[in-house]
């Protein structure tokens, strides 16, 4: 059987029973603390605003993750949104794609099916953990939404006190907290267990306990959370096994000194999903797929195509690895595929037994032995002295690291073993004067990142596998991670960022509020290319991110590695202002510049960029808008317009993590708690993302898709067994706009809670049709995605049922648009169900 049932690969009930025992053990370990006396719950402070029935969706509480000051989003002169734990529960939010309906500016293309980071304003965003920046995660593992107490979505680069950060924006992951009220511990422990069953044999078991404890006479607060996922998938050969553990503790060492520490552990085992191959418009519109088998290349009989076998194909011309000389005579009149007319020299790239069939959404570019394994460890410790209203000194220690292995039968593999350690001191003070309040923060910090990353992307042949049949020796690649050789890149090294940032806020009594800050980073890097592990034969030219000739001297080649080192200084700054007008209106404006290190998918720095001095880049933001809060803070609205870009777009970058882009757009958001029963939200996004480097060069490098070849008079079946590619010129229609991102996006939610514990919810987003690729050969249809929910809660029990894609829309998501979107498109999930039961005590 070519496609074994993924749910048969493991025994879900047995694993869940074991997980339940382990999670129960966590609560048992805390039992002695339950018996200790604890102070009663502290009532809300007099100035704390509580809107009943709002699910925490309204910006009435301070959010320090935007500018560093504890201001509400109404008072913060930036475009930002929050998603509370109550919203996550009520609307059944399980991954980052669900956030589209909750906040503007957050539509995300597919990165091989893994919900790693959120695309914000059309570019890959970053993830912060309690205000500290994590390692980049474009698709190494899914971001664990379910373990968050709150998610802040900040559009545009971070403030100088939190930077350096990239252009688009970031989400700030706020884990579950152990404290209650204004500095008091919970009066008694609280715990809950939850089991969720979903379509395609999905099983998630979670447990949490939060409460007070004592060691001797010393009080502390704690929060423990754990979940185990054991699930199949709608797609064949895909499964998810995940263990997620989280803990946080807080204690007052003295009256003025507080310690907060904790961490998160995530062990994820799954598979990336490249989607459909052999993509044509007819496949998207009608499901008509081109069938056929690739030519045999496995000469040694091991069942896999090695790099040597791929290079030997077509009489030594290869299968088209990065710009191979395709059929050089006669040239095309159409510059799309210049040189592809005479295909007689490339018989090994053609298919045999060509036909057509209707392709199931379930059949995608996943093999039975594909894997995506990641172990992620995150830890923090904050030592806080004083009072932010007078003088507070906070020392923040942070660690984040992952070990990743990714293997895909069509030809891509990678591993990463990287970590970051940061220690930051934040000094905060506040002065009240006759004209207003002045708040100041200063922050020296040291951040050290160690990386080891290698990948094998030089021989990716998406079209060789016939998805109606599955992988065979005709289409399965021998991967570099399986031989520990022939990597396209193999980089190891480290970089250090010693920084000092300051930010000030002048809140004048007459309504003007000005925030300004600056940051200086002294950056040093050492990056080594492990030459003896890398493939040095890529056809007719050297791949751009292999070491430059200056880094490949005979001495370096003899010892098998080459190292580049450099150090640079970089400035970042921001200036913001808002003004409180009558009728609750607050217009604002922001200008900001941020510098950041260019890193790749495994947090690595390319030694080429180091050698060329182009490993640090900067972005700039211009943003203006207006916000307001009315009806006793039950109605909130915001509108912003912005322009942001990489100011040094000619500098290299990472197509997966940090692209050189120029973005303009409009974002609007409304949140209204009509009464204690009804909450409605709405959002509008207008986004245009341009690649300035494309505009400057007049063309871009791309992998040719089937419809592009058809337009040039070539039968694509003659090349599905290879990887034809080259430069595609810009035209007035193909203007360098990033594909896959809708120009206009509409979304909204509504929920109604009855007095008897029953609540209804609906979330929806409308996505117009978009081009999937830069050459504009494949257009994805418009769709409206609707999710429905029904829940019932009592003091001790909670029941919830959610229907995802309730209209059963047939829709697609563009996949890795920078290179492969003409060849790969991800068909998205049909209607599915999710039901959970929760017990609280």
PDB file of C-alpha atoms in Angstrom, residues 104 161 310 329 374 389 399 528 546 587 595 601 735 779 791:
ATOM      1  CA  UNK A 104      -5.814  42.795  10.415  1.00  0.00           C
ATOM      2  CA  UNK A 161      14.054  48.746  23.783  1.00  0.00           C
ATOM      3  CA  UNK A 310      21.050  13.373 -10.945  1.00  0.00           C
ATOM      4  CA  UNK A 329      19.386  26.123 -29.682  1.00  0.00           C
ATOM      5  CA  UNK A 374      12.069  19.442  16.393  1.00  0.00           C
ATOM      6  CA  UNK A 389       6.014  54.136  39.304  1.00  0.00           C
ATOM      7  CA  UNK A 399      17.310  31.057  26.577  1.00  0.00           C
ATOM      8  CA  UNK A 528      32.358  28.948   8.964  1.00  0.00           C
ATOM      9  CA  UNK A 546      28.359  28.798  -1.513  1.00  0.00           C
ATOM     10  CA  UNK A 587      -4.630  60.425  16.078  1.00  0.00           C
ATOM     11  CA  UNK A 595      18.685  47.305  12.202  1.00  0.00           C
ATOM     12  CA  UNK A 601      16.113  29.286   8.565  1.00  0.00           C
ATOM     13  CA  UNK A 735       5.530  44.355 -11.411  1.00  0.00           C
ATOM     14  CA  UNK A 779      -4.386  32.230 -10.069  1.00  0.00           C
ATOM     15  CA  UNK A 791     -19.957  25.915  23.830  1.00  0.00           C
TER      16      UNK A 791
END
